[in-house]
PDB file of C-alpha atoms in Angstrom:
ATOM      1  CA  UNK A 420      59.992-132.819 177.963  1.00 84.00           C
ATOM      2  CA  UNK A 421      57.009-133.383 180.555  1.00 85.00           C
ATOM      3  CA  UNK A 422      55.635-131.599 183.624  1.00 78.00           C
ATOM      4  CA  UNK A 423      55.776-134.729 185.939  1.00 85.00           C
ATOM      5  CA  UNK A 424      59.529-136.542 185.215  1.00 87.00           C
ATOM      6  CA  UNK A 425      58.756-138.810 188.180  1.00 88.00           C
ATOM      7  CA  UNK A 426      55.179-140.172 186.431  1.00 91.00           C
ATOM      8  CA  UNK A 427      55.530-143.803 185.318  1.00 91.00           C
ATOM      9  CA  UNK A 428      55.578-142.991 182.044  1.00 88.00           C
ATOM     10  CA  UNK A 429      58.461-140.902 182.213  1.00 90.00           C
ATOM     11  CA  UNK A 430      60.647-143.703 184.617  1.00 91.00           C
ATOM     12  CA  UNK A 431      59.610-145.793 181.709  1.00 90.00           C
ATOM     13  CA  UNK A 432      61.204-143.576 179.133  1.00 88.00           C
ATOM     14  CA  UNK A 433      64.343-143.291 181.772  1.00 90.00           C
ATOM     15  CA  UNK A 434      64.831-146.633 181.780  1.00 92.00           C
ATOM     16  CA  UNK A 435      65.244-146.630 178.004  1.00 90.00           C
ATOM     17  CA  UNK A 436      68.286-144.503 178.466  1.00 90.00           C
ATOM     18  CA  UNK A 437      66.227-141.278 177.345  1.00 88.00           C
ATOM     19  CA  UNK A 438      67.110-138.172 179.183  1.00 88.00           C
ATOM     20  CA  UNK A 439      63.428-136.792 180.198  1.00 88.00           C
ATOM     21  CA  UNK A 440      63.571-133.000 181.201  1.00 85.00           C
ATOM     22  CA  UNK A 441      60.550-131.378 183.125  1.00 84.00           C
ATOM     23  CA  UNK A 442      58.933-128.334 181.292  1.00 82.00           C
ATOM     24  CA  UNK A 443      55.488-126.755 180.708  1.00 87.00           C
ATOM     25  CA  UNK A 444      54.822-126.054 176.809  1.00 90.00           C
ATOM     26  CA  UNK A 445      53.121-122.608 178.495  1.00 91.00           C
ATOM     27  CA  UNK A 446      56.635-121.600 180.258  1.00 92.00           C
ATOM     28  CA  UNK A 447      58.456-120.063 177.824  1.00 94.00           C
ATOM     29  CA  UNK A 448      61.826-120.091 179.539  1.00 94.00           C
ATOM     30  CA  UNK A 449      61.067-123.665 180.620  1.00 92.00           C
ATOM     31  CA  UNK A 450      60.450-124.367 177.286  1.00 95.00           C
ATOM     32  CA  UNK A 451      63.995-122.612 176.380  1.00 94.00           C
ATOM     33  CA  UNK A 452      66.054-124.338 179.217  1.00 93.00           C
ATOM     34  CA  UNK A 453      64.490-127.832 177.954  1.00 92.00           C
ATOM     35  CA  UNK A 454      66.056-126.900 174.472  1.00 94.00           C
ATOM     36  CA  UNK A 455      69.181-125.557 175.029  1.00 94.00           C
ATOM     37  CA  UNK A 456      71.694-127.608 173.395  1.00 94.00           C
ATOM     38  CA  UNK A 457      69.245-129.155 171.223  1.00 95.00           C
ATOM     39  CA  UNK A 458      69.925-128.597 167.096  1.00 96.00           C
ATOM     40  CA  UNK A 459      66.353-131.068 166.564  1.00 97.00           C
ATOM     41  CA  UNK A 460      63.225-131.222 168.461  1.00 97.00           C
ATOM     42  CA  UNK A 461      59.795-133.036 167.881  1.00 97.00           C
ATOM     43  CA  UNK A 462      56.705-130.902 168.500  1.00 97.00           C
ATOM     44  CA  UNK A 463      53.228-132.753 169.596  1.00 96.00           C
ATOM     45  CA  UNK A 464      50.517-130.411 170.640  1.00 95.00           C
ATOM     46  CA  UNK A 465      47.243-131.362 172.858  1.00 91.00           C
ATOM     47  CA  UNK A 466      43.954-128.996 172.555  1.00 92.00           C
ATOM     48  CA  UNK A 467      42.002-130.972 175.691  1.00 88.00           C
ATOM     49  CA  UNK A 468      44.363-129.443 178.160  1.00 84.00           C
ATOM     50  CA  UNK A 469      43.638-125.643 177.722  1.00 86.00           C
ATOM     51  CA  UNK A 470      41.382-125.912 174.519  1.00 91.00           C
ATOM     52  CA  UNK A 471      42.608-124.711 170.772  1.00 94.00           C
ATOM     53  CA  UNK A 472      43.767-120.592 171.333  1.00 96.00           C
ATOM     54  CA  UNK A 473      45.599-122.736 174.364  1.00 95.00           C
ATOM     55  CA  UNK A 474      47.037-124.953 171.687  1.00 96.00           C
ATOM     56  CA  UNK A 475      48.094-122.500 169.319  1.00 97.00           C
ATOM     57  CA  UNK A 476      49.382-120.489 172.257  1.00 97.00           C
ATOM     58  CA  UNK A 477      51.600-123.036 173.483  1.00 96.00           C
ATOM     59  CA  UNK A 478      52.723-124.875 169.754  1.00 97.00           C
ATOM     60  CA  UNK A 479      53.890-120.599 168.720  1.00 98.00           C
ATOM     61  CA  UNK A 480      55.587-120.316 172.156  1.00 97.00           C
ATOM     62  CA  UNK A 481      57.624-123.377 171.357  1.00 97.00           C
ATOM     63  CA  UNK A 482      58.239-122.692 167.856  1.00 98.00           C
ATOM     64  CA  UNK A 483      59.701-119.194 168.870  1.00 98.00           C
ATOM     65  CA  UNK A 484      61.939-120.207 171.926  1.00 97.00           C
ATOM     66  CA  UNK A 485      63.238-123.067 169.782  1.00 98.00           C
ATOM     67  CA  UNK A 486      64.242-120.763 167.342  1.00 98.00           C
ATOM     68  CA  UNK A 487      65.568-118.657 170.107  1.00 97.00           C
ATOM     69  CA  UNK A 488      68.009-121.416 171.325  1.00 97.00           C
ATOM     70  CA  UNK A 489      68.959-121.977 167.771  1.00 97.00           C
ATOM     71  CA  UNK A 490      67.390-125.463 166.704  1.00 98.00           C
ATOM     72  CA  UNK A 491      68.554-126.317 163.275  1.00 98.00           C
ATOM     73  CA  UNK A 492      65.381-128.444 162.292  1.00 98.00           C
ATOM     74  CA  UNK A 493      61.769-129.050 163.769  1.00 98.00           C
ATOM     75  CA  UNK A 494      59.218-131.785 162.981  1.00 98.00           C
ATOM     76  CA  UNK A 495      55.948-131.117 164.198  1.00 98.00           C
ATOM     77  CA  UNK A 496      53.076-133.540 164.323  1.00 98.00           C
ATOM     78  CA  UNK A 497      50.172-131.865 162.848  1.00 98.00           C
ATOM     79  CA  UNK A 498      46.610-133.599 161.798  1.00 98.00           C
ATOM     80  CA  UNK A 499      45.287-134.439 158.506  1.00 98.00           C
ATOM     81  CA  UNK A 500      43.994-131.979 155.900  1.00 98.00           C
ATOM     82  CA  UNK A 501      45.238-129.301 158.409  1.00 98.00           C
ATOM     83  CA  UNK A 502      44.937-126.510 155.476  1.00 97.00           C
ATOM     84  CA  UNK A 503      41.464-127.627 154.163  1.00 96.00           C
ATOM     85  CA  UNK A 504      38.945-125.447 156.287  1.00 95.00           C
ATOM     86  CA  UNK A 505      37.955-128.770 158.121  1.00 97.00           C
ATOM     87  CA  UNK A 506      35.655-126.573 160.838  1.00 96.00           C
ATOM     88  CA  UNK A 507      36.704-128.566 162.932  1.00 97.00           C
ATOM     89  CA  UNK A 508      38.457-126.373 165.771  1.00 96.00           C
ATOM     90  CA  UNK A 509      41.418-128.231 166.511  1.00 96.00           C
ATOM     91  CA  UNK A 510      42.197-129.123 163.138  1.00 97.00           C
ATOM     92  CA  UNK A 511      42.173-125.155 162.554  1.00 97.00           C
ATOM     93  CA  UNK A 512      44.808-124.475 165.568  1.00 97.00           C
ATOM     94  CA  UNK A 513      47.265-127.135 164.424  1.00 98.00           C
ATOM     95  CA  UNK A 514      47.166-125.329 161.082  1.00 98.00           C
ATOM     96  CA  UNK A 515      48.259-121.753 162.627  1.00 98.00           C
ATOM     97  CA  UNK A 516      51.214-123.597 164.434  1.00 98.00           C
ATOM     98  CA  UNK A 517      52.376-124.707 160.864  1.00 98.00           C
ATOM     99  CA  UNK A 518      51.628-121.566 159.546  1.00 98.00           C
ATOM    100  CA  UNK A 519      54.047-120.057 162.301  1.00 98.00           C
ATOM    101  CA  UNK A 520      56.684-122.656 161.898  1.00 98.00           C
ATOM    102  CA  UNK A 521      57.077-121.900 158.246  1.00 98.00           C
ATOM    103  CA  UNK A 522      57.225-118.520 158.734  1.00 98.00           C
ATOM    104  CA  UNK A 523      59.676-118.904 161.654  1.00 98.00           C
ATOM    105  CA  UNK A 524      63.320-118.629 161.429  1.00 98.00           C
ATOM    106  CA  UNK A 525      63.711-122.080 161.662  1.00 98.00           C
ATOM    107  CA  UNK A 526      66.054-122.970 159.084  1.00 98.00           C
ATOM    108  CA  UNK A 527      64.401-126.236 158.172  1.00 98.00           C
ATOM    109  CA  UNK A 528      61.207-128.276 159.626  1.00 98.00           C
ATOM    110  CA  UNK A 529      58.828-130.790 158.247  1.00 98.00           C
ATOM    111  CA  UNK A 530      55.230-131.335 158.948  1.00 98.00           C
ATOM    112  CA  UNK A 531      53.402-134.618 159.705  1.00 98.00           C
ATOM    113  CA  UNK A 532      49.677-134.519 159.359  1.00 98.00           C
ATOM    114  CA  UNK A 533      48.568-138.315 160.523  1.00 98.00           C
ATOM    115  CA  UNK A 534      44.885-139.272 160.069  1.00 98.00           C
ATOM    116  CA  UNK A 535      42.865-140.482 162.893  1.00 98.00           C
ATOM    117  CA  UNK A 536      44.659-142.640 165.236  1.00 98.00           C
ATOM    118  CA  UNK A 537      44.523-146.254 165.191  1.00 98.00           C
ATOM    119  CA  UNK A 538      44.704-145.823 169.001  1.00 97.00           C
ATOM    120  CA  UNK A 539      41.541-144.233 169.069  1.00 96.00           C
ATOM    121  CA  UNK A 540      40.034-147.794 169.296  1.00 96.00           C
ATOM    122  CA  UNK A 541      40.866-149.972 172.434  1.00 94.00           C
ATOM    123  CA  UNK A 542      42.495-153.218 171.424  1.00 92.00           C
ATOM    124  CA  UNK A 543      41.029-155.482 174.243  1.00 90.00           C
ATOM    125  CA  UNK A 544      36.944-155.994 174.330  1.00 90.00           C
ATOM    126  CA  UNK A 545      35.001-154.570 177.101  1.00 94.00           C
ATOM    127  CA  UNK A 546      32.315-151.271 177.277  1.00 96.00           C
ATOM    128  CA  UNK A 547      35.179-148.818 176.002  1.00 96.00           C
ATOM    129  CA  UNK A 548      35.500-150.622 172.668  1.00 97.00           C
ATOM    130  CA  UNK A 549      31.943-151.382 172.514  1.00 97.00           C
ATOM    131  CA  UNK A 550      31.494-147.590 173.433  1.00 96.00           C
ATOM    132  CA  UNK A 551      34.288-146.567 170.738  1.00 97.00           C
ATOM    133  CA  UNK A 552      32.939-148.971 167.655  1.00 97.00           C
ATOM    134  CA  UNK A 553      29.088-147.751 168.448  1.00 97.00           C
ATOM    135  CA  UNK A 554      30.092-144.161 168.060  1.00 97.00           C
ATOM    136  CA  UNK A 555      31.741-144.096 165.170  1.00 97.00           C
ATOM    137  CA  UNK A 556      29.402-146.640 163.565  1.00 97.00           C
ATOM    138  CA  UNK A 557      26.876-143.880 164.152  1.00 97.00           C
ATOM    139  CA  UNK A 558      29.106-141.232 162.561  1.00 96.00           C
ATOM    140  CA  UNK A 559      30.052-143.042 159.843  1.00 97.00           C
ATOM    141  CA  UNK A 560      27.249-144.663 158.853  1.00 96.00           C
ATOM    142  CA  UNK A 561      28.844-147.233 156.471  1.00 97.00           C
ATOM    143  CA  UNK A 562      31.970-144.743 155.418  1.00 98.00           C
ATOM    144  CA  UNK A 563      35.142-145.751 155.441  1.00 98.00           C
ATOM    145  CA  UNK A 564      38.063-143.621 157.690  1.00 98.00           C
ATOM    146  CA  UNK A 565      41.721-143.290 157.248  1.00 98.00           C
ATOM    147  CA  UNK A 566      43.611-144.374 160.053  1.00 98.00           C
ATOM    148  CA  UNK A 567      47.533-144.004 161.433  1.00 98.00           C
ATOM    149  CA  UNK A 568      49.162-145.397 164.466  1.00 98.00           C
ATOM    150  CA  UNK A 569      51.213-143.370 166.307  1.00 98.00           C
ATOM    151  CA  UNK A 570      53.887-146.144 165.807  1.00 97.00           C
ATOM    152  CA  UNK A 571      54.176-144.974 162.242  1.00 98.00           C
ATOM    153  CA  UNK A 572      53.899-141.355 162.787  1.00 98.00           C
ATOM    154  CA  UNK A 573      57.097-142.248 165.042  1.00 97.00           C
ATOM    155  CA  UNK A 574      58.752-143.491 162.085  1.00 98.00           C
ATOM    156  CA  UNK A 575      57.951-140.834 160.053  1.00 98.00           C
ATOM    157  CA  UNK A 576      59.356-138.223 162.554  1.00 98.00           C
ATOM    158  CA  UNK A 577      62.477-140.139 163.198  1.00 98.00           C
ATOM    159  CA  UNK A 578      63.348-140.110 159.655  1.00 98.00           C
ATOM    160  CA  UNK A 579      62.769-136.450 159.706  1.00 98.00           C
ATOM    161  CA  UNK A 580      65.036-135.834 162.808  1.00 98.00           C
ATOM    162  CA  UNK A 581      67.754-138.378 161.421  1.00 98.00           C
ATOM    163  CA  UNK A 582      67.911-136.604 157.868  1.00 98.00           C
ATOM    164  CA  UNK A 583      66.822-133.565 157.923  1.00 97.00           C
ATOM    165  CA  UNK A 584      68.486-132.507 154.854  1.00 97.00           C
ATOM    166  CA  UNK A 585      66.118-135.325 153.094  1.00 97.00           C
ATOM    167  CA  UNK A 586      63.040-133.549 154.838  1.00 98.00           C
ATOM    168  CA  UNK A 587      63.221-130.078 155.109  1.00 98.00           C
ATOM    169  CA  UNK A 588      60.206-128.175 154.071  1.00 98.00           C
ATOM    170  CA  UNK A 589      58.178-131.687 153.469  1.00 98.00           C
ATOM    171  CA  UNK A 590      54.363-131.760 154.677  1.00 98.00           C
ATOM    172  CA  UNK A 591      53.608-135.327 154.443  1.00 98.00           C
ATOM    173  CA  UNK A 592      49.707-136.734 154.861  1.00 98.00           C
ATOM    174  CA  UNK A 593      49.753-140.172 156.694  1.00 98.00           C
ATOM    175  CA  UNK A 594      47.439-142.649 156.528  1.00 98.00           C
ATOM    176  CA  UNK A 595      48.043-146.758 156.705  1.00 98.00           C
ATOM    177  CA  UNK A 596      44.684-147.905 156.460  1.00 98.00           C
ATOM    178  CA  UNK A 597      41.148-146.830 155.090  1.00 98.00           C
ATOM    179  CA  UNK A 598      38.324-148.918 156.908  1.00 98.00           C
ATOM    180  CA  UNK A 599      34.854-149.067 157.723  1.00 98.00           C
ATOM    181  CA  UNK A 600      33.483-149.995 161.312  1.00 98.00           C
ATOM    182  CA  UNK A 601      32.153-153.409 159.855  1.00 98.00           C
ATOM    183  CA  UNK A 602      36.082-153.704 158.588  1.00 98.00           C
ATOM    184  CA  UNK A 603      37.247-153.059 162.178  1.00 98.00           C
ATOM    185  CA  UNK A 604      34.954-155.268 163.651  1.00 97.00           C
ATOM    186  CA  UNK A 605      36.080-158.560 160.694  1.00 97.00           C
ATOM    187  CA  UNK A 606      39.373-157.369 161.930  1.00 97.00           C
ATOM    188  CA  UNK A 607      39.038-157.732 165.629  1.00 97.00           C
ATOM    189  CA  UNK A 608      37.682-161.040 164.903  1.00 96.00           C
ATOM    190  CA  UNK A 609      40.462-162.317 163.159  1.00 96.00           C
ATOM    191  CA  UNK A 610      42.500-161.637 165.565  1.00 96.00           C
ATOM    192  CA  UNK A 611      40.369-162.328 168.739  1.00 95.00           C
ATOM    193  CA  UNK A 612      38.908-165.215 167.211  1.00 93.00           C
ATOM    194  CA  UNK A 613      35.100-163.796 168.807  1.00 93.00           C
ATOM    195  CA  UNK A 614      33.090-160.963 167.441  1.00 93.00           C
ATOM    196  CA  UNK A 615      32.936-158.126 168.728  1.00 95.00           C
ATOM    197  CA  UNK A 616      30.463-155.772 170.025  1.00 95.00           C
ATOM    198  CA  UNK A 617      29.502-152.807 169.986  1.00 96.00           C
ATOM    199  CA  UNK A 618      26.766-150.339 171.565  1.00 96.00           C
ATOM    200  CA  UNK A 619      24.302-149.139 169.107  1.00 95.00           C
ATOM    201  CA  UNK A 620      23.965-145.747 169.234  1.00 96.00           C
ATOM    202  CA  UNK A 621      21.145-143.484 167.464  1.00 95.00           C
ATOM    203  CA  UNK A 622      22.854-141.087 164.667  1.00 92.00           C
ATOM    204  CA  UNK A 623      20.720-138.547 165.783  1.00 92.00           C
ATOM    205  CA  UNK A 624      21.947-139.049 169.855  1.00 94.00           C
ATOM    206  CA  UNK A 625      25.362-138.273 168.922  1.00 94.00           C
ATOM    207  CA  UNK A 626      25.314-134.460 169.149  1.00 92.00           C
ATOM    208  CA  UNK A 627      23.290-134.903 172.156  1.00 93.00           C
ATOM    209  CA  UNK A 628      26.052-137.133 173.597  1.00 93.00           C
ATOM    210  CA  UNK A 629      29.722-135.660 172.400  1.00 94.00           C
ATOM    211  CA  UNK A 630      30.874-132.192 172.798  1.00 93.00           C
ATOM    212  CA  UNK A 631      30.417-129.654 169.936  1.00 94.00           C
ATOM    213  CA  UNK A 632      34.216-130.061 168.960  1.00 94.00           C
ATOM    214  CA  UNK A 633      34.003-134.227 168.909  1.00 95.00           C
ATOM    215  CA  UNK A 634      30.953-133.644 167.134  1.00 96.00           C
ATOM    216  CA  UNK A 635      31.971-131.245 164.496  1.00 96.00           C
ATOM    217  CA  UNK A 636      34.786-133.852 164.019  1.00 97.00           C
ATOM    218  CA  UNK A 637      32.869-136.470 163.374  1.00 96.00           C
ATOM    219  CA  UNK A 638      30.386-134.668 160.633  1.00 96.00           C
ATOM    220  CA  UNK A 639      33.338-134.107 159.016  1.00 97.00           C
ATOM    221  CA  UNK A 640      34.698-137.769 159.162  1.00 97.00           C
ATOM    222  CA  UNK A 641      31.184-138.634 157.231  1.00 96.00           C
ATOM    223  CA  UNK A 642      30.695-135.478 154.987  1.00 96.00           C
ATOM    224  CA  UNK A 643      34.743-135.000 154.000  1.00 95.00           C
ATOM    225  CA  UNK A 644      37.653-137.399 155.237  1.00 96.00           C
ATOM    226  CA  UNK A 645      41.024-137.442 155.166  1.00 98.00           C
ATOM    227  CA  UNK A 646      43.091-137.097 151.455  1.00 97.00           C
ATOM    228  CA  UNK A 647      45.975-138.981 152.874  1.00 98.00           C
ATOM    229  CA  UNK A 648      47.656-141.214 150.018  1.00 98.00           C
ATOM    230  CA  UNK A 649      48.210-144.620 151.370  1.00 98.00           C
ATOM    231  CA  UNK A 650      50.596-145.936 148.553  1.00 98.00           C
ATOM    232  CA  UNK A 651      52.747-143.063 148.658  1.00 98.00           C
ATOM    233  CA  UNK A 652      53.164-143.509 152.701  1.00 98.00           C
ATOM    234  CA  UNK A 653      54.113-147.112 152.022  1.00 98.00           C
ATOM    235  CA  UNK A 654      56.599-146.281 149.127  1.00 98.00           C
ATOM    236  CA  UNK A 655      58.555-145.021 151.730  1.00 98.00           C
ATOM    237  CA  UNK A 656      57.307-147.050 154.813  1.00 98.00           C
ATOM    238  CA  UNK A 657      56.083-150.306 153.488  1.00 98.00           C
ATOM    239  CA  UNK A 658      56.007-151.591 157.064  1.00 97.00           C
ATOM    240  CA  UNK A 659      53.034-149.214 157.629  1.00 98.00           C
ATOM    241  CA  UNK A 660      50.449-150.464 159.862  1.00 98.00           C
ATOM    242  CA  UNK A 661      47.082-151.726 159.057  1.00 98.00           C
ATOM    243  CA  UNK A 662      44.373-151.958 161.011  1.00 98.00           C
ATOM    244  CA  UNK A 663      44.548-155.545 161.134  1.00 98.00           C
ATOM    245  CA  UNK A 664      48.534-155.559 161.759  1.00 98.00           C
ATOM    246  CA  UNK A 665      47.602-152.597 164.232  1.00 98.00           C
ATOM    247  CA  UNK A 666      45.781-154.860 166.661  1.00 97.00           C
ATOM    248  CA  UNK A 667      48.001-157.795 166.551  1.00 96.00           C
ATOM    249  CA  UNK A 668      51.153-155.785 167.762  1.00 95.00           C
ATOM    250  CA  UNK A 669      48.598-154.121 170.581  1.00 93.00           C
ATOM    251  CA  UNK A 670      47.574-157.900 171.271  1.00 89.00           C
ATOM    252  CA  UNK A 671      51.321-158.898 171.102  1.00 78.00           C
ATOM    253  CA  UNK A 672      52.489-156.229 173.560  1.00 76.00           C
ATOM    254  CA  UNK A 673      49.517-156.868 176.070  1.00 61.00           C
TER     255      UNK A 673
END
């Protein structure tokens, strides 16, 4: 479902043979025409377009007209440590969606909460990357971070919407990788075969620099992190992604 079907992303997606319907996740009966018919659907929510009580608004309108239309099972792609009292705004709405999906009458569902994505972090050099590494260097400050690409958090949902007997009422942390910038950087070299850079930026410039929700999220990067278990994510995926693995595919597909 997307509010532009003639974009290039959505050709893109047509010319995979996927069936690409236009709807607004604020439209409820948009929402309910897209899922008419459907007995699964795959629930992503986005707090930058109308900010988190926008988020929550739109992930609870979806919930309820899918369970209007009668969808048998729902996988909805969360974030990590959702139910820990992160602080972090966004965080907090993706946890009242969940809490409304489980209390929906949604016969079954399963929850994905993915760490921070790999894709967070350009794969080709230039001032984004050098941008991206300088800014969480500063966060950080020598901590590691769990990662997940979205290429895994595919997986994971896929397997939910192909067995949903197997995954009903599962909340699953993912995580492929926990890495420091410095591991990043050895990692971009090894593939790249040059070091990268990076922009040094002043710990102290960063709340100066990112808005109070990136920079709440990034206090919490250093002060708490992600529980995700690694080994358990690969005992069922043990193609998940590392970093390293992460930016060869990118480097493979560019």
């Amino acid at each position: 479902m997307t509010r532009n079907p003639s974009s290039d992303k959505s050709q893109a997606l047509k010319a995979k043979g996927i069936e690409v319907v236009q709807g607004d996740m604020s439209d409820g009966q948009s929402i309910r025409t897209a899922l008419t018919g459907c007995e699964r659907a795959f629930l992503v929510t986005d707090y930058q377009a109308k900010g988190v009580e926008g988020e929550t608004e739109s992930g609870n309108l979806f919930v309820d007209q899918a369970a209007a239309v009668g969808v048998k099972h729902l996988v909805f792609s969360s974030v990590g440590n959702a139910d820990t009292h992160t602080g972090v705004p966004h965080f907090e709405s993706k946890f009242l969606i969940e809490q409304h999906l489980r209390t929906s009458t949604i016969p079954s569902w399963t929850i994905l909460r993915p760490a921070a994505f790999m894709e967070n972090f350009p794969p080709a050099g230039g001032m984004q990357r050098m941008m991206t590494l300088g800014l969480f260097d500063a966060a950080l400050q020598g901590k590691s971070l769990k990662l997940c690409s979205v290429i895994d958090i595919g997986w994971f949902a896929a397997q939910a919407l192909e067995k949903p007997g197997e995954w009903n009422g599962r909340i699953m942390e993912l995580a492929g990788d926990d890495i420091t910038v410095a591991g990043m950087k050895a990692a971009y070299e090894k593939v790249e075969g040059g070091k990268p850079w990076e922009v040094p930026i002043p710990q102290l410039a960063l709340g100066a620099m990112l808005p109070k929700e990136m920079y709440l999220m990034f206090t919490w990067f250093r002060e708490g992190g992600y529980v995700a278990d690694i080994g358990a994510c690969r005992s069922i995926h043990p193609g998940m992604l590392t970093f390293e693995e992460w930016v060869r595919v990118k480097h493979h597909d560019d």
